[in-house]
């Protein structure tokens, strides 16, 4: 299934940013449809925009970056005003579809100019736009009937009416999301398959810390894995055990793999009942790892 999604945020400095909203000093707009996170059975192409305007409408910063899944593949260069590939394999995509590449560069360049009409004051504008493709390639496009703007408060009705009075805005975005974005993503998956579809198995290690109260903390570290999707749990006697479990987020390494950790407080007498259980696409079977004394060989199944 291909899924198109659009995320916008516009705000003046000071107000907090609200997810999935367009924010101005006088209004809030909710952009539909929402963002779908990438999963192990799907791939995404997303472009992130950030524009910062000074009090005199001068551009303080304009950053545009494009990601395929979690890899930065392209960025906008202010000097040449073109999207520049950041990975070697994207050059093949650019060569095959130069006309689309030129069109996207022009669209990105024009986007900056389109937002140079804000009221006085310092403003920042953010947008994420992209598409997602399922593993089986099933086609289910964006429903034009649901491509609407929904105001989250009464003050936003002014912006909502202004945008809906220009139907070509929604139509142009629908064409990009339905056709161009999906086609580019499909080509990226062909030329970048050696990186994007690779699988790096996780390494799992359990360490132990003795607490002042006589209890122990077992820490399970999972590292060196790709893709990012990974499930790790503590199991006690084979059963999932969430009590007294703490988790760290899945974070990137410098070599473009990921690492994560989770810990649990246990009674030393029951220490041998606990296993760190890890499921990942890089290994054919789940890993089950226990703490072991230095020199022991037990713990991994």
Short mmCIF file of C-alpha atoms in Angstrom, two decimals:
data_model
loop_
_atom_site.label_atom_id
_atom_site.label_comp_id
_atom_site.label_asym_id
_atom_site.label_seq_id
_atom_site.Cartn_x
_atom_site.Cartn_y
_atom_site.Cartn_z
CA UNK A 1 0.00 0.00 0.00
CA UNK A 2 1.29 3.48 -0.69
CA UNK A 3 0.24 6.07 1.83
CA UNK A 4 0.70 9.80 1.33
CA UNK A 5 1.08 12.12 4.26
CA UNK A 6 1.55 15.79 4.93
CA UNK A 7 2.68 17.60 8.07
CA UNK A 8 2.87 21.36 8.43
CA UNK A 9 3.89 23.63 11.28
CA UNK A 10 4.03 27.43 11.18
CA UNK A 11 4.67 29.51 14.26
CA UNK A 12 6.11 32.72 15.62
CA UNK A 13 8.95 32.33 18.09
CA UNK A 14 7.69 31.86 21.67
CA UNK A 15 4.58 29.65 21.29
CA UNK A 16 5.19 25.95 21.72
CA UNK A 17 5.02 23.76 18.64
CA UNK A 18 2.00 21.47 18.40
CA UNK A 19 2.45 18.22 16.47
CA UNK A 20 0.48 17.88 13.22
CA UNK A 21 -0.55 21.52 13.27
CA UNK A 22 0.05 24.66 11.27
CA UNK A 23 0.54 27.50 13.74
CA UNK A 24 0.53 31.25 13.10
CA UNK A 25 0.33 34.03 15.68
CA UNK A 26 -3.41 34.21 15.00
CA UNK A 27 -4.43 30.70 13.99
CA UNK A 28 -3.84 26.97 14.09
CA UNK A 29 -4.44 24.62 11.18
CA UNK A 30 -4.43 20.83 11.34
CA UNK A 31 -3.02 19.15 8.21
CA UNK A 32 -4.45 15.81 7.08
CA UNK A 33 -3.51 13.02 6.67
CA UNK A 34 -1.05 12.51 9.58
CA UNK A 35 2.44 11.04 9.60
CA UNK A 36 2.84 7.27 9.50
CA UNK A 37 6.13 6.05 11.03
CA UNK A 38 8.22 3.69 8.88
CA UNK A 39 7.98 0.02 9.81
CA UNK A 40 9.88 -3.10 8.91
CA UNK A 41 7.37 -3.92 6.13
CA UNK A 42 7.25 -0.46 4.54
CA UNK A 43 9.54 2.29 3.27
CA UNK A 44 9.09 6.04 3.20
CA UNK A 45 10.34 9.12 1.38
CA UNK A 46 10.01 12.28 3.47
CA UNK A 47 11.09 15.87 2.91
CA UNK A 48 11.45 18.28 5.84
CA UNK A 49 11.33 22.07 5.38
CA UNK A 50 12.43 24.74 7.88
CA UNK A 51 12.21 28.44 7.04
CA UNK A 52 13.15 31.20 9.51
CA UNK A 53 12.29 34.82 8.65
CA UNK A 54 13.67 37.91 10.35
CA UNK A 55 11.67 40.97 11.36
CA UNK A 56 12.41 42.62 7.99
CA UNK A 57 11.24 39.58 6.02
CA UNK A 58 14.84 38.57 5.37
CA UNK A 59 15.55 34.84 5.23
CA UNK A 60 17.64 33.91 8.24
CA UNK A 61 17.60 30.21 7.49
CA UNK A 62 16.10 27.88 4.90
CA UNK A 63 16.83 24.17 5.28
CA UNK A 64 15.31 21.37 3.22
CA UNK A 65 16.41 17.76 3.68
CA UNK A 66 15.01 14.54 2.22
CA UNK A 67 15.14 11.10 3.84
CA UNK A 68 14.47 7.63 2.50
CA UNK A 69 13.55 5.68 5.62
CA UNK A 70 16.17 6.89 8.11
CA UNK A 71 18.90 7.88 5.63
CA UNK A 72 19.58 11.46 4.58
CA UNK A 73 19.62 11.30 0.78
CA UNK A 74 19.36 14.91 -0.39
CA UNK A 75 19.51 18.52 0.81
CA UNK A 76 18.75 21.92 -0.68
CA UNK A 77 21.75 24.10 -1.53
CA UNK A 78 21.04 27.82 -1.17
CA UNK A 79 23.85 28.79 -3.53
CA UNK A 80 22.80 26.65 -6.50
CA UNK A 81 19.16 26.53 -5.37
CA UNK A 82 19.00 22.84 -6.20
CA UNK A 83 18.49 19.62 -4.29
CA UNK A 84 21.88 17.87 -4.03
CA UNK A 85 22.32 14.09 -3.58
CA UNK A 86 23.98 13.07 -0.31
CA UNK A 87 24.48 9.38 -1.13
CA UNK A 88 26.21 7.96 -4.26
CA UNK A 89 23.34 5.74 -5.38
CA UNK A 90 20.97 8.70 -5.63
CA UNK A 91 22.97 9.95 -8.62
CA UNK A 92 21.48 7.08 -10.63
CA UNK A 93 17.96 8.14 -9.67
CA UNK A 94 18.74 11.73 -10.63
CA UNK A 95 20.21 10.64 -13.98
CA UNK A 96 17.15 8.56 -14.86
CA UNK A 97 14.61 11.22 -13.86
CA UNK A 98 16.38 14.52 -14.40
CA UNK A 99 13.13 16.30 -15.34
CA UNK A 100 11.48 15.27 -12.07
CA UNK A 101 14.62 16.25 -10.16
CA UNK A 102 14.60 19.70 -11.79
CA UNK A 103 10.91 20.06 -11.01
CA UNK A 104 11.44 19.19 -7.34
CA UNK A 105 14.36 21.63 -7.06
CA UNK A 106 12.16 24.36 -8.54
CA UNK A 107 9.30 23.48 -6.21
CA UNK A 108 11.57 23.66 -3.16
CA UNK A 109 13.02 26.97 -4.32
CA UNK A 110 9.57 28.45 -4.93
CA UNK A 111 8.33 27.31 -1.52
CA UNK A 112 10.72 29.74 0.14
CA UNK A 113 9.42 32.66 -1.92
CA UNK A 114 5.79 31.75 -1.28
CA UNK A 115 6.19 32.32 2.46
CA UNK A 116 7.86 35.74 2.30
CA UNK A 117 4.53 37.49 2.90
CA UNK A 118 4.09 37.01 6.63
CA UNK A 119 3.11 39.89 8.89
CA UNK A 120 5.75 41.83 10.80
CA UNK A 121 7.81 39.90 13.32
CA UNK A 122 10.13 36.94 13.36
CA UNK A 123 8.56 33.73 12.12
CA UNK A 124 9.49 30.10 11.59
CA UNK A 125 7.71 27.71 9.24
CA UNK A 126 8.09 23.94 9.12
CA UNK A 127 6.63 21.26 6.88
CA UNK A 128 7.04 17.53 6.35
CA UNK A 129 5.64 15.99 3.19
CA UNK A 130 6.15 12.46 1.91
CA UNK A 131 4.82 9.05 0.99
CA UNK A 132 5.05 5.47 2.17
CA UNK A 133 5.12 2.23 0.19
CA UNK A 134 4.20 -1.20 1.51
CA UNK A 135 6.39 -4.24 1.03
CA UNK A 136 3.93 -5.96 -1.32
CA UNK A 137 3.63 -2.87 -3.52
CA UNK A 138 -0.15 -2.74 -3.13
CA UNK A 139 -1.57 0.52 -4.50
CA UNK A 140 -3.99 2.49 -2.44
CA UNK A 141 -3.61 6.16 -3.09
CA UNK A 142 -4.57 9.28 -1.24
CA UNK A 143 -8.32 9.91 -1.28
CA UNK A 144 -8.88 13.39 -2.66
CA UNK A 145 -12.10 13.63 -0.68
CA UNK A 146 -10.14 13.57 2.59
CA UNK A 147 -7.39 15.98 1.51
CA UNK A 148 -8.82 18.85 3.50
CA UNK A 149 -7.75 21.41 6.01
CA UNK A 150 -9.25 21.15 9.48
CA UNK A 151 -9.04 24.12 11.83
CA UNK A 152 -8.33 23.20 15.44
CA UNK A 153 -9.73 26.46 16.83
CA UNK A 154 -12.13 29.15 15.62
CA UNK A 155 -9.34 31.63 14.82
CA UNK A 156 -7.97 29.24 12.21
CA UNK A 157 -11.11 29.44 10.10
CA UNK A 158 -9.67 32.45 8.24
CA UNK A 159 -6.68 30.45 7.00
CA UNK A 160 -8.85 27.41 6.30
CA UNK A 161 -11.21 29.42 4.06
CA UNK A 162 -8.30 31.10 2.28
CA UNK A 163 -6.68 27.78 1.42
CA UNK A 164 -9.88 26.04 0.40
CA UNK A 165 -10.68 28.95 -1.92
CA UNK A 166 -7.63 27.85 -3.92
CA UNK A 167 -8.35 24.18 -4.75
CA UNK A 168 -5.23 23.94 -6.94
CA UNK A 169 -3.14 23.83 -3.75
CA UNK A 170 -4.65 20.52 -2.67
CA UNK A 171 -4.71 19.23 -6.26
CA UNK A 172 -1.00 19.94 -6.82
CA UNK A 173 -0.03 18.25 -3.57
CA UNK A 174 -2.21 15.29 -4.41
CA UNK A 175 -0.44 14.85 -7.78
CA UNK A 176 2.96 14.96 -6.10
CA UNK A 177 2.03 12.54 -3.33
CA UNK A 178 0.13 10.12 -5.54
CA UNK A 179 2.52 9.93 -8.49
CA UNK A 180 5.89 11.66 -8.29
CA UNK A 181 6.71 10.81 -4.69
CA UNK A 182 5.84 7.13 -5.07
CA UNK A 183 7.79 6.83 -8.34
CA UNK A 184 10.89 8.39 -6.78
CA UNK A 185 10.60 6.16 -3.72
CA UNK A 186 10.34 3.05 -5.89
CA UNK A 187 13.48 4.04 -7.81
CA UNK A 188 15.31 4.77 -4.57
CA UNK A 189 14.50 1.27 -3.34
CA UNK A 190 15.98 -0.18 -6.56
CA UNK A 191 19.21 1.82 -6.67
CA UNK A 192 19.70 1.99 -2.91
CA UNK A 193 18.70 -1.58 -2.06
CA UNK A 194 22.21 -2.60 -0.93
CA UNK A 195 21.94 -0.07 1.88
CA UNK A 196 18.21 0.39 2.47
CA UNK A 197 17.35 -3.32 2.48
CA UNK A 198 20.43 -4.53 4.33
CA UNK A 199 20.15 -6.38 7.65
CA UNK A 200 22.73 -6.07 10.43
CA UNK A 201 22.14 -8.54 13.31
CA UNK A 202 22.12 -7.20 16.86
CA UNK A 203 24.75 -7.96 19.48
CA UNK A 204 23.28 -8.49 22.93
CA UNK A 205 25.06 -8.27 26.28
CA UNK A 206 23.67 -8.36 29.82
CA UNK A 207 25.59 -6.73 32.67
CA UNK A 208 24.89 -6.53 36.41
CA UNK A 209 25.00 -3.79 39.03
CA UNK A 210 24.62 -4.39 42.77
CA UNK A 211 22.33 -1.93 44.55
CA UNK A 212 22.81 -0.53 48.05
CA UNK A 213 19.63 -2.29 49.24
CA UNK A 214 20.90 -5.72 48.27
CA UNK A 215 18.90 -5.87 45.03
CA UNK A 216 20.56 -6.07 41.62
CA UNK A 217 20.01 -4.26 38.34
CA UNK A 218 20.41 -6.22 35.13
CA UNK A 219 21.14 -4.08 32.08
CA UNK A 220 20.61 -5.47 28.57
CA UNK A 221 22.46 -3.63 25.80
CA UNK A 222 21.47 -4.27 22.19
CA UNK A 223 23.74 -2.70 19.60
CA UNK A 224 24.96 -2.75 16.01
CA UNK A 225 21.59 -3.59 14.43
CA UNK A 226 19.81 -2.42 11.27
CA UNK A 227 17.03 -1.76 10.36
CA UNK A 228 15.91 0.30 13.32
CA UNK A 229 12.84 -1.79 14.15
CA UNK A 230 13.68 -4.08 17.07
CA UNK A 231 11.74 -5.54 19.99
CA UNK A 232 13.47 -6.25 23.31
CA UNK A 233 11.82 -7.45 26.53
CA UNK A 234 12.78 -9.04 29.80
CA UNK A 235 11.43 -12.54 30.38
CA UNK A 236 11.19 -14.30 33.70
CA UNK A 237 10.83 -18.06 33.45
CA UNK A 238 9.89 -17.57 29.80
CA UNK A 239 7.13 -15.04 30.50
CA UNK A 240 7.32 -11.37 29.46
CA UNK A 241 8.13 -9.34 32.60
CA UNK A 242 7.52 -5.57 32.49
CA UNK A 243 7.54 -4.92 36.23
CA UNK A 244 10.51 -2.75 37.32
CA UNK A 245 11.67 -2.48 33.70
CA UNK A 246 13.21 0.75 32.40
CA UNK A 247 13.98 1.43 28.74
CA UNK A 248 16.18 3.74 26.71
CA UNK A 249 15.23 4.82 23.22
CA UNK A 250 16.58 3.31 20.02
CA UNK A 251 19.46 5.62 19.04
CA UNK A 252 21.77 5.84 16.01
CA UNK A 253 25.45 4.89 15.94
CA UNK A 254 28.11 6.61 13.85
CA UNK A 255 28.25 3.58 11.51
CA UNK A 256 24.52 3.95 10.66
CA UNK A 257 23.43 1.10 12.87
CA UNK A 258 21.41 1.45 16.09
CA UNK A 259 21.67 0.67 19.78
CA UNK A 260 19.23 0.42 22.68
CA UNK A 261 19.10 -0.72 26.28
CA UNK A 262 16.66 -1.87 28.94
CA UNK A 263 17.17 -2.63 32.62
CA UNK A 264 15.34 -4.42 35.39
CA UNK A 265 15.71 -4.64 39.18
CA UNK A 266 15.82 -8.22 40.45
CA UNK A 267 16.33 -10.22 43.60
CA UNK A 268 19.81 -11.84 43.39
CA UNK A 269 18.24 -15.17 44.31
CA UNK A 270 16.09 -15.02 41.15
CA UNK A 271 18.73 -13.59 38.84
CA UNK A 272 19.10 -16.75 36.76
CA UNK A 273 15.38 -16.72 35.92
CA UNK A 274 15.72 -13.58 33.78
CA UNK A 275 16.58 -13.37 30.08
CA UNK A 276 16.82 -10.44 27.70
CA UNK A 277 14.70 -11.46 24.70
CA UNK A 278 15.44 -9.70 21.39
CA UNK A 279 13.53 -9.99 18.11
CA UNK A 280 15.06 -8.46 14.97
CA UNK A 281 14.94 -9.01 11.21
CA UNK A 282 18.71 -9.57 11.16
CA UNK A 283 18.51 -12.88 13.04
CA UNK A 284 16.44 -15.94 12.01
CA UNK A 285 15.41 -16.70 15.59
CA UNK A 286 14.94 -14.46 18.65
CA UNK A 287 17.96 -14.04 20.93
CA UNK A 288 17.60 -14.97 24.61
CA UNK A 289 20.53 -13.72 26.70
CA UNK A 290 21.14 -14.07 30.44
CA UNK A 291 23.74 -12.50 32.70
CA UNK A 292 26.79 -14.68 33.07
CA UNK A 293 29.94 -14.71 35.14
CA UNK A 294 33.10 -13.76 33.22
CA UNK A 295 34.27 -16.84 31.33
CA UNK A 296 30.87 -18.54 31.23
CA UNK A 297 29.44 -19.51 27.84
CA UNK A 298 25.76 -19.79 28.67
CA UNK A 299 23.11 -17.23 27.87
CA UNK A 300 22.43 -17.00 24.12
CA UNK A 301 19.94 -19.17 22.25
#
